[in-house]
PDB file of C-alpha atoms in Angstrom:
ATOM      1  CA  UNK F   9      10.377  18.927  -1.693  1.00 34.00           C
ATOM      2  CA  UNK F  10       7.972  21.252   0.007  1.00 36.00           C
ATOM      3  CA  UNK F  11       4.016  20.548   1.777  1.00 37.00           C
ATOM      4  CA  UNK F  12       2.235  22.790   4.184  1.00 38.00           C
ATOM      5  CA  UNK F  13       1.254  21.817   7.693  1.00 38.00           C
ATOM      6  CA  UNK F  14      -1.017  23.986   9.802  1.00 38.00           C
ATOM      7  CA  UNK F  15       0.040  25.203  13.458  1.00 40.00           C
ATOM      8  CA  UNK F  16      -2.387  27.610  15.961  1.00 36.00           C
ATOM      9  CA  UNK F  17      -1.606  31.155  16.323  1.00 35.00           C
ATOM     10  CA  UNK F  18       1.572  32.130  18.759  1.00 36.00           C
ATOM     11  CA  UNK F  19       5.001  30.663  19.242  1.00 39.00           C
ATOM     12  CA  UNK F  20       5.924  29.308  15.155  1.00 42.00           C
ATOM     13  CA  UNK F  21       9.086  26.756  15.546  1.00 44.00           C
ATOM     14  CA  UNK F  22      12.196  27.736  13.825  1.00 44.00           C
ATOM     15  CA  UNK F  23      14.905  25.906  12.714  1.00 42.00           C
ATOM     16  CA  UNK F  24      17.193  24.966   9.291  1.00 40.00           C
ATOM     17  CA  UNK F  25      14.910  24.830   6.356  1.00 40.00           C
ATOM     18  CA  UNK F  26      12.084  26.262   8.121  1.00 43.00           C
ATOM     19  CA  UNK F  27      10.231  28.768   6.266  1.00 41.00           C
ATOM     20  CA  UNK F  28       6.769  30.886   7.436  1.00 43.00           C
ATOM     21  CA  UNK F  29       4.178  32.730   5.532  1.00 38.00           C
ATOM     22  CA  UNK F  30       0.430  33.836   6.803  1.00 39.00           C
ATOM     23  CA  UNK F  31      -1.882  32.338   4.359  1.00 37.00           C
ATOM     24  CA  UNK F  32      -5.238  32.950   4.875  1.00 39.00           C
ATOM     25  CA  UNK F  33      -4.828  34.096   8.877  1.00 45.00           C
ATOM     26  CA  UNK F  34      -3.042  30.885   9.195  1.00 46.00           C
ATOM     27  CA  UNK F  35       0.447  30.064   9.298  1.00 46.00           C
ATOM     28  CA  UNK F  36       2.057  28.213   7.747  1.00 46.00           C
ATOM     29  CA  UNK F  37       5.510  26.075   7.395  1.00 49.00           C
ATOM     30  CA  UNK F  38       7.134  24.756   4.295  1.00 42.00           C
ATOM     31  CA  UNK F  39       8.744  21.486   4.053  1.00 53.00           C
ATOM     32  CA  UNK F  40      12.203  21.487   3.598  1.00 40.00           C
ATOM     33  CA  UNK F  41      13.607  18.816   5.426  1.00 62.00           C
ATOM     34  CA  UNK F  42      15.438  15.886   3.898  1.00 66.00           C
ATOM     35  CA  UNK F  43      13.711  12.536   4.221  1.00 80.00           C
ATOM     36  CA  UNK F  44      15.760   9.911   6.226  1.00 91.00           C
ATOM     37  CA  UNK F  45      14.740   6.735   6.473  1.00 95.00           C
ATOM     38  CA  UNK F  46      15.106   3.440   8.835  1.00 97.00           C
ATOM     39  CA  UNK F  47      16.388  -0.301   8.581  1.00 98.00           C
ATOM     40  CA  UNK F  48      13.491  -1.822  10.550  1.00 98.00           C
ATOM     41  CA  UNK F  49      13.491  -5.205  12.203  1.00 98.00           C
ATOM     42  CA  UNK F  50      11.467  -7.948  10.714  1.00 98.00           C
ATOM     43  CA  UNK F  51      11.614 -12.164  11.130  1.00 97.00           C
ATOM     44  CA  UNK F  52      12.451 -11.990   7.035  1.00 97.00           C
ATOM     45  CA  UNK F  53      15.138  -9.122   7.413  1.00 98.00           C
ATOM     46  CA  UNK F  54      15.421  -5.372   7.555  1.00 98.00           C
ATOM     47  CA  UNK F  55      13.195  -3.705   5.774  1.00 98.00           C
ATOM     48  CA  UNK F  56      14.407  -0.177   4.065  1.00 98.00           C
ATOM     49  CA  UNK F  57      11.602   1.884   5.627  1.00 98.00           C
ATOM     50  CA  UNK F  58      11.599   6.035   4.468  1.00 97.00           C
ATOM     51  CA  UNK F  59      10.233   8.286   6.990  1.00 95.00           C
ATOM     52  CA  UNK F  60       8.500  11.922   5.245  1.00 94.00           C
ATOM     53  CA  UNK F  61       7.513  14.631   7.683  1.00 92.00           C
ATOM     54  CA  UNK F  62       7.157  17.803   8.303  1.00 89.00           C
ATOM     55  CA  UNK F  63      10.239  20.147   9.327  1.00 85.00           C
ATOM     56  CA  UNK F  64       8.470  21.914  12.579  1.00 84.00           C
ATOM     57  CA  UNK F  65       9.363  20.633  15.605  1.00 84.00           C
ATOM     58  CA  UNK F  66       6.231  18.831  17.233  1.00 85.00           C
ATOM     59  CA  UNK F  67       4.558  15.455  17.770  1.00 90.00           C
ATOM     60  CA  UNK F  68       1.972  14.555  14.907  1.00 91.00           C
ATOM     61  CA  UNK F  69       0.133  11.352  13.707  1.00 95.00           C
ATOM     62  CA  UNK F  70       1.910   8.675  11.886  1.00 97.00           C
ATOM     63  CA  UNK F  71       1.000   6.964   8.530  1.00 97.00           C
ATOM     64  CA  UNK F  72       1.805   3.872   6.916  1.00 98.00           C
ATOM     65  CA  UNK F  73       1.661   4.547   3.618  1.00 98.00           C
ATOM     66  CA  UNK F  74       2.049   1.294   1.373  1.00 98.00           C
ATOM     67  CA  UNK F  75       3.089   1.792  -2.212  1.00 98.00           C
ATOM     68  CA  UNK F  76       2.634  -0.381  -5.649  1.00 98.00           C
ATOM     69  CA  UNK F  77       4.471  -3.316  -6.622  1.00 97.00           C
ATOM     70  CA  UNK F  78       6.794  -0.513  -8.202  1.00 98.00           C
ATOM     71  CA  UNK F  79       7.687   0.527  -4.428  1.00 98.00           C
ATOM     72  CA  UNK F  80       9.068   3.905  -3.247  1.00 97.00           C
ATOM     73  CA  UNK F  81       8.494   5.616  -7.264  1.00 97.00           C
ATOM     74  CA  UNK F  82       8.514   9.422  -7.636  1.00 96.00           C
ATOM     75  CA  UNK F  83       4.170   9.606  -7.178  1.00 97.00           C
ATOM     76  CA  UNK F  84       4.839   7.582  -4.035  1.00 97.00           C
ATOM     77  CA  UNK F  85       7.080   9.854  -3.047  1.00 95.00           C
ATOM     78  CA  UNK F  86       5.198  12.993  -3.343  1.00 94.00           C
ATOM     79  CA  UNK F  87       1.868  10.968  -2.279  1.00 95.00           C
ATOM     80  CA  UNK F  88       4.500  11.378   1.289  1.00 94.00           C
ATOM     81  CA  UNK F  89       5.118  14.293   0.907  1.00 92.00           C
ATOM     82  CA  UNK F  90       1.631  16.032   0.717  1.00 92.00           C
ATOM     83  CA  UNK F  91       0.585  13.631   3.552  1.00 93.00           C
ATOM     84  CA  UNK F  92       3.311  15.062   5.263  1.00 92.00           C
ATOM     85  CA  UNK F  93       2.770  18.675   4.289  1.00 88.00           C
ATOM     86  CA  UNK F  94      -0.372  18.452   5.753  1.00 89.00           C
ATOM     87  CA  UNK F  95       0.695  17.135   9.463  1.00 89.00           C
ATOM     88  CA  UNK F  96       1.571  13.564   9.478  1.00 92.00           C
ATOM     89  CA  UNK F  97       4.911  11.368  10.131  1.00 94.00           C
ATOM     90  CA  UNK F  98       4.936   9.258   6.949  1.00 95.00           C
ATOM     91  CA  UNK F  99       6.521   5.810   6.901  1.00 97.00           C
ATOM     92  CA  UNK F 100       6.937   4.017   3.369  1.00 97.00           C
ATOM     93  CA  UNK F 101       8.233   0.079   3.933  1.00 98.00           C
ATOM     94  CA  UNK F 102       9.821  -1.455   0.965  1.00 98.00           C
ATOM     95  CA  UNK F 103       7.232  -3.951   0.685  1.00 98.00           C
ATOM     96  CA  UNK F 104      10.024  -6.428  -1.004  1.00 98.00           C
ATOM     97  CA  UNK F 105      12.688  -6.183   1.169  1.00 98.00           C
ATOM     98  CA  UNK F 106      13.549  -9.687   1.136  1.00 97.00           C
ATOM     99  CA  UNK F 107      14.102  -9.774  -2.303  1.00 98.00           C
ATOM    100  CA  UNK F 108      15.361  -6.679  -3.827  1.00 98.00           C
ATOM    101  CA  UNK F 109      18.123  -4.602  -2.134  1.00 97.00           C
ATOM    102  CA  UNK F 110      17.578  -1.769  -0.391  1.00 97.00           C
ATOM    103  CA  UNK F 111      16.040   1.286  -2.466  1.00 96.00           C
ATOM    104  CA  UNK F 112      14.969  -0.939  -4.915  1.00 98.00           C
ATOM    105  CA  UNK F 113      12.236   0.842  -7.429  1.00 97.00           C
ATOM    106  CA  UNK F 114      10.690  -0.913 -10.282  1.00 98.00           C
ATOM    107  CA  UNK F 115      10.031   1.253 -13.529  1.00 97.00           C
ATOM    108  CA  UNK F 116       6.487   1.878 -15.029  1.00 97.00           C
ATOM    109  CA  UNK F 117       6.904  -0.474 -17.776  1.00 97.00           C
ATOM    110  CA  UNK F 118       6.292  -4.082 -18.413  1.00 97.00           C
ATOM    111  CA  UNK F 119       9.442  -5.657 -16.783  1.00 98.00           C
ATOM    112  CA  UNK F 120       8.854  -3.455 -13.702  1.00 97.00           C
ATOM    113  CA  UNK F 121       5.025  -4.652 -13.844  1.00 97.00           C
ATOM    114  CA  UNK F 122       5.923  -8.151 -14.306  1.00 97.00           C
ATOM    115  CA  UNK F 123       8.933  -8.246 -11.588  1.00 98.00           C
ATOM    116  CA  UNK F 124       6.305  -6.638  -8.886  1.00 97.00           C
ATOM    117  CA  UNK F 125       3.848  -9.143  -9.427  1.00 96.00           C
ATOM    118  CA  UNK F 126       6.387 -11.685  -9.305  1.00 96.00           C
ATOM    119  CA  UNK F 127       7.006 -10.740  -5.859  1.00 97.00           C
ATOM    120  CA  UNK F 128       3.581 -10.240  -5.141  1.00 95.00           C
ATOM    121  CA  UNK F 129       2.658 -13.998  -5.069  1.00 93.00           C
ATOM    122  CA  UNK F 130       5.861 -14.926  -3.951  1.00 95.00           C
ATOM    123  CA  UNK F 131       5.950 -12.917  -0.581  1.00 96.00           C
ATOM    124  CA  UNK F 132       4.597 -15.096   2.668  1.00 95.00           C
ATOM    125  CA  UNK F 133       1.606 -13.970   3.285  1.00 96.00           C
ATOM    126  CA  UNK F 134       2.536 -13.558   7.077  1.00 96.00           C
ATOM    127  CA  UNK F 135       5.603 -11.486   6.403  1.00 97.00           C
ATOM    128  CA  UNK F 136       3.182  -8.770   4.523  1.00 97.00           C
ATOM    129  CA  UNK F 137       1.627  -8.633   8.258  1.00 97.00           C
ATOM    130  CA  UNK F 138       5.340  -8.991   9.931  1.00 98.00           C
ATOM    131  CA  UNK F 139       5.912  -5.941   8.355  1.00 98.00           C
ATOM    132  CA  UNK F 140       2.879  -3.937   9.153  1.00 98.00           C
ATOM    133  CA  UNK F 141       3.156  -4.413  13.119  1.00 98.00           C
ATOM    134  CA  UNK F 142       7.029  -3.569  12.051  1.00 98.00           C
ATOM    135  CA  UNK F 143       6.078   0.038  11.021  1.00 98.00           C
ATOM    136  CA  UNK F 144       3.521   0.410  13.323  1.00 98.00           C
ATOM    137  CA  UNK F 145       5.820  -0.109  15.953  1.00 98.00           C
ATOM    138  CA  UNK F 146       8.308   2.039  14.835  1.00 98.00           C
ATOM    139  CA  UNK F 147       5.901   5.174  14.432  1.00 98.00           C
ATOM    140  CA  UNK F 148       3.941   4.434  18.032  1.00 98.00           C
ATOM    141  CA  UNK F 149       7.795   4.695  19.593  1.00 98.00           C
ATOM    142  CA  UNK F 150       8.873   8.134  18.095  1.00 97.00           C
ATOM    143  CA  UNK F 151       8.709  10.904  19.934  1.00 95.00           C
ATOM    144  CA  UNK F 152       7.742  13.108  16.872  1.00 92.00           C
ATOM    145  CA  UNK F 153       4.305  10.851  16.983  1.00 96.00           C
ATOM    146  CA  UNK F 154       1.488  11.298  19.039  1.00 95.00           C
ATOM    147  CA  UNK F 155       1.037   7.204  18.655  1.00 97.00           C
ATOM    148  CA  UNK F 156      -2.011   7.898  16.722  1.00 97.00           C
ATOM    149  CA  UNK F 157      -2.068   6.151  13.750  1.00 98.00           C
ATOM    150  CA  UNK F 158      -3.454   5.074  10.564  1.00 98.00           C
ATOM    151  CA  UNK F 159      -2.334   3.425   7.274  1.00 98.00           C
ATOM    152  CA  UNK F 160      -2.982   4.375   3.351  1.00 98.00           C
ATOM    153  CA  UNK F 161      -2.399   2.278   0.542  1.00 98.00           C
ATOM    154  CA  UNK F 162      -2.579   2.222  -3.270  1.00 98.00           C
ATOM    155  CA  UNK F 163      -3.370  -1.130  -5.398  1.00 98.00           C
ATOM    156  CA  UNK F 164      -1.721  -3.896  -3.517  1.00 98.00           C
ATOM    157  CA  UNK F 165      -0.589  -0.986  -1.265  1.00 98.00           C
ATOM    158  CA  UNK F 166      -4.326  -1.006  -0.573  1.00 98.00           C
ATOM    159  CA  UNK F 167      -4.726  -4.574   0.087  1.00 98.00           C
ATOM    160  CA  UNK F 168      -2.036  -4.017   2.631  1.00 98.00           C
ATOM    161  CA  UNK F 169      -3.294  -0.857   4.647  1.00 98.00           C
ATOM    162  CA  UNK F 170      -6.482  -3.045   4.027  1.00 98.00           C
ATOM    163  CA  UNK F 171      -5.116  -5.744   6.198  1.00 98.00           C
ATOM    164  CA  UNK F 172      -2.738  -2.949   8.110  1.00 98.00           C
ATOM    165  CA  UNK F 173      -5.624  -1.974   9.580  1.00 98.00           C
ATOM    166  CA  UNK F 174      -6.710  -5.285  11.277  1.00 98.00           C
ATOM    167  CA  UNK F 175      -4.220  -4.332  13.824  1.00 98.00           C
ATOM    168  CA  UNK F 176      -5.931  -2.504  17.068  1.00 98.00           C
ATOM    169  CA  UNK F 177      -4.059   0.218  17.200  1.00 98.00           C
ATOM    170  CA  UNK F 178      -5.029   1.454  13.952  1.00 98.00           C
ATOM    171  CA  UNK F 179      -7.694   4.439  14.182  1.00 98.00           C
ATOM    172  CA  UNK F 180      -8.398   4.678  10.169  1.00 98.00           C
ATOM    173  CA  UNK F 181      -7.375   2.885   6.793  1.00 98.00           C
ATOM    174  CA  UNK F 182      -7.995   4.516   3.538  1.00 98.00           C
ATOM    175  CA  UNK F 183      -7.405   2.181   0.664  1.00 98.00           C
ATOM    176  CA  UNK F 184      -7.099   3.175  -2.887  1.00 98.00           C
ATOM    177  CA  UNK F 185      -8.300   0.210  -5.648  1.00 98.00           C
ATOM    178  CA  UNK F 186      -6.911  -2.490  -3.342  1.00 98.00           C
ATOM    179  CA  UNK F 187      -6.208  -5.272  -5.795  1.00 97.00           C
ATOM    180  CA  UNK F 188      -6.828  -9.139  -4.892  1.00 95.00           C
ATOM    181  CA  UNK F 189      -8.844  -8.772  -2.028  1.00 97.00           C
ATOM    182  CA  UNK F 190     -12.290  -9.768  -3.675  1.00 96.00           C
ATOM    183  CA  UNK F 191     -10.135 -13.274  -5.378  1.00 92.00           C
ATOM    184  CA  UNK F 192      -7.605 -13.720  -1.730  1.00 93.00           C
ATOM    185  CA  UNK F 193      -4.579 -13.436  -4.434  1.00 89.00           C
ATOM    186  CA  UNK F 194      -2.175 -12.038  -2.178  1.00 93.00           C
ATOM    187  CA  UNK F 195       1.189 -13.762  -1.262  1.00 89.00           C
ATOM    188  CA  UNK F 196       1.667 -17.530  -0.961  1.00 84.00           C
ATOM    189  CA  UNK F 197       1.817 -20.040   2.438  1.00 73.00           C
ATOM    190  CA  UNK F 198      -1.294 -19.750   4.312  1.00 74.00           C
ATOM    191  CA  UNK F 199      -4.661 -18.944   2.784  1.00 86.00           C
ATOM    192  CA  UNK F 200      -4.986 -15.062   1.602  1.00 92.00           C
ATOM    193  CA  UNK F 201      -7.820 -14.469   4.535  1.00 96.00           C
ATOM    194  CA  UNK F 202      -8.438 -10.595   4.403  1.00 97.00           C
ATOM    195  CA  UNK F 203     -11.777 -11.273   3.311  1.00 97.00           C
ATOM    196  CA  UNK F 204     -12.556 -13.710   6.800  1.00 97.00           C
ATOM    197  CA  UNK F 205     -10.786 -11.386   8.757  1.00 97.00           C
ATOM    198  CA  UNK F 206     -12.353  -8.017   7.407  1.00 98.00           C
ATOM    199  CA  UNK F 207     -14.515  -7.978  11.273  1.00 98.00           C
ATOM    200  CA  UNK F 208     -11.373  -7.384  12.770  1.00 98.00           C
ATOM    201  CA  UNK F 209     -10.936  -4.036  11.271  1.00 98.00           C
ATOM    202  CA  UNK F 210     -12.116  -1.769  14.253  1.00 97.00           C
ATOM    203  CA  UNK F 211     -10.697   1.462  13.268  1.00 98.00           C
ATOM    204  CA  UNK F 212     -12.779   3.590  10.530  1.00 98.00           C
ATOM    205  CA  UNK F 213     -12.428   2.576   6.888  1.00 98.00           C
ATOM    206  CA  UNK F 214     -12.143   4.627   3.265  1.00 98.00           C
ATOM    207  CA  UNK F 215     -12.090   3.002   0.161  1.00 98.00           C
ATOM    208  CA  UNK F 216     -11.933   4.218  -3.240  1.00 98.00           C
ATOM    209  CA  UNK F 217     -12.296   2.116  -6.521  1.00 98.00           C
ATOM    210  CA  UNK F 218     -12.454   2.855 -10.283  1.00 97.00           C
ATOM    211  CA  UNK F 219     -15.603   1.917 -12.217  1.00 97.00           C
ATOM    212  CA  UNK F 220     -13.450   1.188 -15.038  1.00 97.00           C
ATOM    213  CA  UNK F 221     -10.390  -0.778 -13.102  1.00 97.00           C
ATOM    214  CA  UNK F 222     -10.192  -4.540 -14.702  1.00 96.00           C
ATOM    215  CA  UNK F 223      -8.418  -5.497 -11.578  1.00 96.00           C
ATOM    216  CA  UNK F 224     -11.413  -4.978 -10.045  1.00 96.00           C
ATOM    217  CA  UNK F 225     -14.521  -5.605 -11.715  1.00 96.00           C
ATOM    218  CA  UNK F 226     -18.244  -4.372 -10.034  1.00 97.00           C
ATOM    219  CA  UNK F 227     -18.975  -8.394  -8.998  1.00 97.00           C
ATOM    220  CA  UNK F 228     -15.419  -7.835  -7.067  1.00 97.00           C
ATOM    221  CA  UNK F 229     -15.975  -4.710  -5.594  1.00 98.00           C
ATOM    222  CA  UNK F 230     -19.460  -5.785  -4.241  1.00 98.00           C
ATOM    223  CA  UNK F 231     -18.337  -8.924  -2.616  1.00 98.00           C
ATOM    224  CA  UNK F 232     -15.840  -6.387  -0.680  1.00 98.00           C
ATOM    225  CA  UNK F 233     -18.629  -4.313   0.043  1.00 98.00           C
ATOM    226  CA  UNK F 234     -21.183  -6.724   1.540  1.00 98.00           C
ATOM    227  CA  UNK F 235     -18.624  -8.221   3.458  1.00 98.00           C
ATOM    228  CA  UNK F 236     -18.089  -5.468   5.294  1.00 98.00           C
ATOM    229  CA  UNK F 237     -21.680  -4.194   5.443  1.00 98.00           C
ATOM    230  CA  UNK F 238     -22.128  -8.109   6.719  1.00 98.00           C
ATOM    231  CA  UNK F 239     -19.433  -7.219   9.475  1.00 98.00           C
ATOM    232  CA  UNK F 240     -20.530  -3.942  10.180  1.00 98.00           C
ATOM    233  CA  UNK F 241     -17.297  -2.446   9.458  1.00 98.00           C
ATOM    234  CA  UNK F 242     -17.119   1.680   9.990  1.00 98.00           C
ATOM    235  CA  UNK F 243     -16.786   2.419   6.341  1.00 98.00           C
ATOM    236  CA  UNK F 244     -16.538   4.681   3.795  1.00 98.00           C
ATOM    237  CA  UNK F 245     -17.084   3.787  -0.306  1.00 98.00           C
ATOM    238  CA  UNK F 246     -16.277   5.743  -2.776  1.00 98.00           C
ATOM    239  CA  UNK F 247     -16.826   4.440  -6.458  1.00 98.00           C
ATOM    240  CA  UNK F 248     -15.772   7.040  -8.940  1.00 97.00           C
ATOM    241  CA  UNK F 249     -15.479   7.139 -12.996  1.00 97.00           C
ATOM    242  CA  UNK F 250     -11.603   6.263 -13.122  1.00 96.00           C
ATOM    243  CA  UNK F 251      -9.230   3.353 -13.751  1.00 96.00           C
ATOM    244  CA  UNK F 252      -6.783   1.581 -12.512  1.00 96.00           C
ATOM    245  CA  UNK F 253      -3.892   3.826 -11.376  1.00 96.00           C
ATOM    246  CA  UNK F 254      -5.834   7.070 -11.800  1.00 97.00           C
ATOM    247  CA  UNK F 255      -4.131   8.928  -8.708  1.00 97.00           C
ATOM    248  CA  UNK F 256      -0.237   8.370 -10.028  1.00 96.00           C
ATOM    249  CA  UNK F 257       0.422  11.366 -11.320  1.00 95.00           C
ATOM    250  CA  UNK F 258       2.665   9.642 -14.419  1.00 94.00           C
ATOM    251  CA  UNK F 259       1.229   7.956 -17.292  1.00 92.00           C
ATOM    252  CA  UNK F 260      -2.008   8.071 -19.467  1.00 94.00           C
ATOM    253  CA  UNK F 261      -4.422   7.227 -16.483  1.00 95.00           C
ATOM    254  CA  UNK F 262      -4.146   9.979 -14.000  1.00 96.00           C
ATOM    255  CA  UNK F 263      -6.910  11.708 -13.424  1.00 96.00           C
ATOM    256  CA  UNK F 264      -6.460  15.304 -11.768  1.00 96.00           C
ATOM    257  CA  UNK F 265      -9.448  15.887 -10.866  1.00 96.00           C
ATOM    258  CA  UNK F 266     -10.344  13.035  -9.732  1.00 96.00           C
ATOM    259  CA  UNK F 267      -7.030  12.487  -7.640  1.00 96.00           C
ATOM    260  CA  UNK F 268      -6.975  15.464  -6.014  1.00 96.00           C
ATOM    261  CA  UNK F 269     -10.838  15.453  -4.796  1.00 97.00           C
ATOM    262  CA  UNK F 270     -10.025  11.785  -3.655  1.00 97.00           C
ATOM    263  CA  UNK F 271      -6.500  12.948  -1.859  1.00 96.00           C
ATOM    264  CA  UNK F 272      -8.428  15.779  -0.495  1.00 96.00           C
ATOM    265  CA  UNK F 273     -11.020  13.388   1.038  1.00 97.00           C
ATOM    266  CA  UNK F 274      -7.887  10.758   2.481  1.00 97.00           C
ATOM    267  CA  UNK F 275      -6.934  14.400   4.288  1.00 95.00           C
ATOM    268  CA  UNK F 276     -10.569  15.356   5.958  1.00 95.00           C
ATOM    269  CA  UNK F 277     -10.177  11.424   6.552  1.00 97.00           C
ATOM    270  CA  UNK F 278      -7.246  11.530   8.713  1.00 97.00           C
ATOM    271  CA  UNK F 279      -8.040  14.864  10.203  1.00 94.00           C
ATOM    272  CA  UNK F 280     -10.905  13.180  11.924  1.00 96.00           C
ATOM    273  CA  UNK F 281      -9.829  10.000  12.924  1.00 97.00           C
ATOM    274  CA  UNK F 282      -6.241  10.418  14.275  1.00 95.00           C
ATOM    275  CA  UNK F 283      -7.183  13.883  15.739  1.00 85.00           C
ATOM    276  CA  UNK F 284      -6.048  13.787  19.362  1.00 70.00           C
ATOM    277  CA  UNK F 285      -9.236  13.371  21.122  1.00 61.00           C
ATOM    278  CA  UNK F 286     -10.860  11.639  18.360  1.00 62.00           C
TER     279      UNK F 286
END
């Protein structure tokens, strides 16, 4: 796998796998590195958590990044790896780690679709949250983190980094067409309450929907939205001419263009808000 990430001008880190080039007057390293991942800690079990980031030596921001019900697919794997590439220690949980053994991935195709919503439902809702300080955790304590952090997710992924970012210590939360949050569908026990508890999202907020997703219809999305206008929430929405699953890069409904302007504006995203200093 390979990504980019951008150092100043002087001393350039070395090591196995490490590769620099001057691009533009700036230098930079190529991602080499083999991913590794960890067995975290949670009151439902270890969950298979992989860890993406970039192969100069330094400390740099982590990421949560939550995947589909399909879990740690190839487009979830590169969505790491440019996150990576561009500067960030990258953890992916296996969001169904109770259920499914470790390094479990679902196929894009009915039975996968069907087993991951399954799941979805069938998950406590307070183990999706278990989880989320879990990773947190785990990125604030390594010492190739700065302990500035944020959290990206894509469809339920996105209802996850959604409620991922209710924790403090989360600067910013971009969400991609975060299913179920409009309808409180998500996992079973108590009461799906990301809507109620939207307020206690302090850090900054991106979210990006398809006009044409049926998950999420326009009466959906705007109950989402003037929630957290009604909470004051420190947000960013972005509505764009795209369906459902238009940033995986397999299958009829990617949209190129469209994914890479809304990647590029996750990146100025996290540049800002887990900047040291920021």
């Amino acid at each position: 796998m390979c990504g980019v990430t951008y150092t100043r001008a002087g001393v350039l880190p070395d090591g196995p796998g490490v590769n620099w080039r001057l691009l533009s007057g700036a230098w930079i390293a190529m991602i080499v590195a083999e991913d590794s991942y960890v067995d975290l800690e949670t009151p439902t079990g270890p969950m298979r958590t992989h860890i993406v980031k970039p192969a100069a030596a330094g400390r740099y921001p982590g990421i949560v990044l939550y995947s589909e019900i399909f879990q740690m697919t190839a487009p979830i794997h590169r969505t790491a790896v440019m996150l990576a590439g561009h500067g960030y220690v990258v953890a992916v949980p296996e969001i169904y780690h109770e259920f499914e053994p470790a390094g479990t991935v679902f196929k894009y195709n009915q039975a996968g679709s069907d087993r991951g919503n399954e799941l979805k439902t069938a998950k406590e809702l307070r183990a999706y949250d278990d989880d989320a300080r879990a990773a947190l955790a785990h990125l604030a304590a390594r010492p190739d983190c700065t302990g500035r952090l944020g959290a990206m997710g894509i469809c339920i992924g996105g209802h996850l980094a959604f409620r991922a970012g209710m924790n403090p210590e989360v600067q910013g939360t971009v969400c991609f067409y975060a299913t179920d949050i409009h309808k409180g569908g998500l996992g079973k026990g108590m009461a799906d309450d990301s809507m109620a508890r939207a307020g206690d999202i302090k850090g900054e907020l991106l979210m990006v929907w398809g006009r044409q997703d049926p998950h999420i219809p326009t009466e959906g999305r705007m109950k989402v939205l003037a929630r957290l206008n009604e909470v004051g929430t420190r947000l960013n929405w972005h509505e764009v001419n795209g369906a459902h699953a238009f940033l995986r890069d397999e299958g009829v409904r990617y949209d190129p263009e469209l994914a890479m302007t809304m990647q590029g504006l996750a990146l100025g995203f996290f540049h800002r808000t887990l900047a040291v200093g920021s």
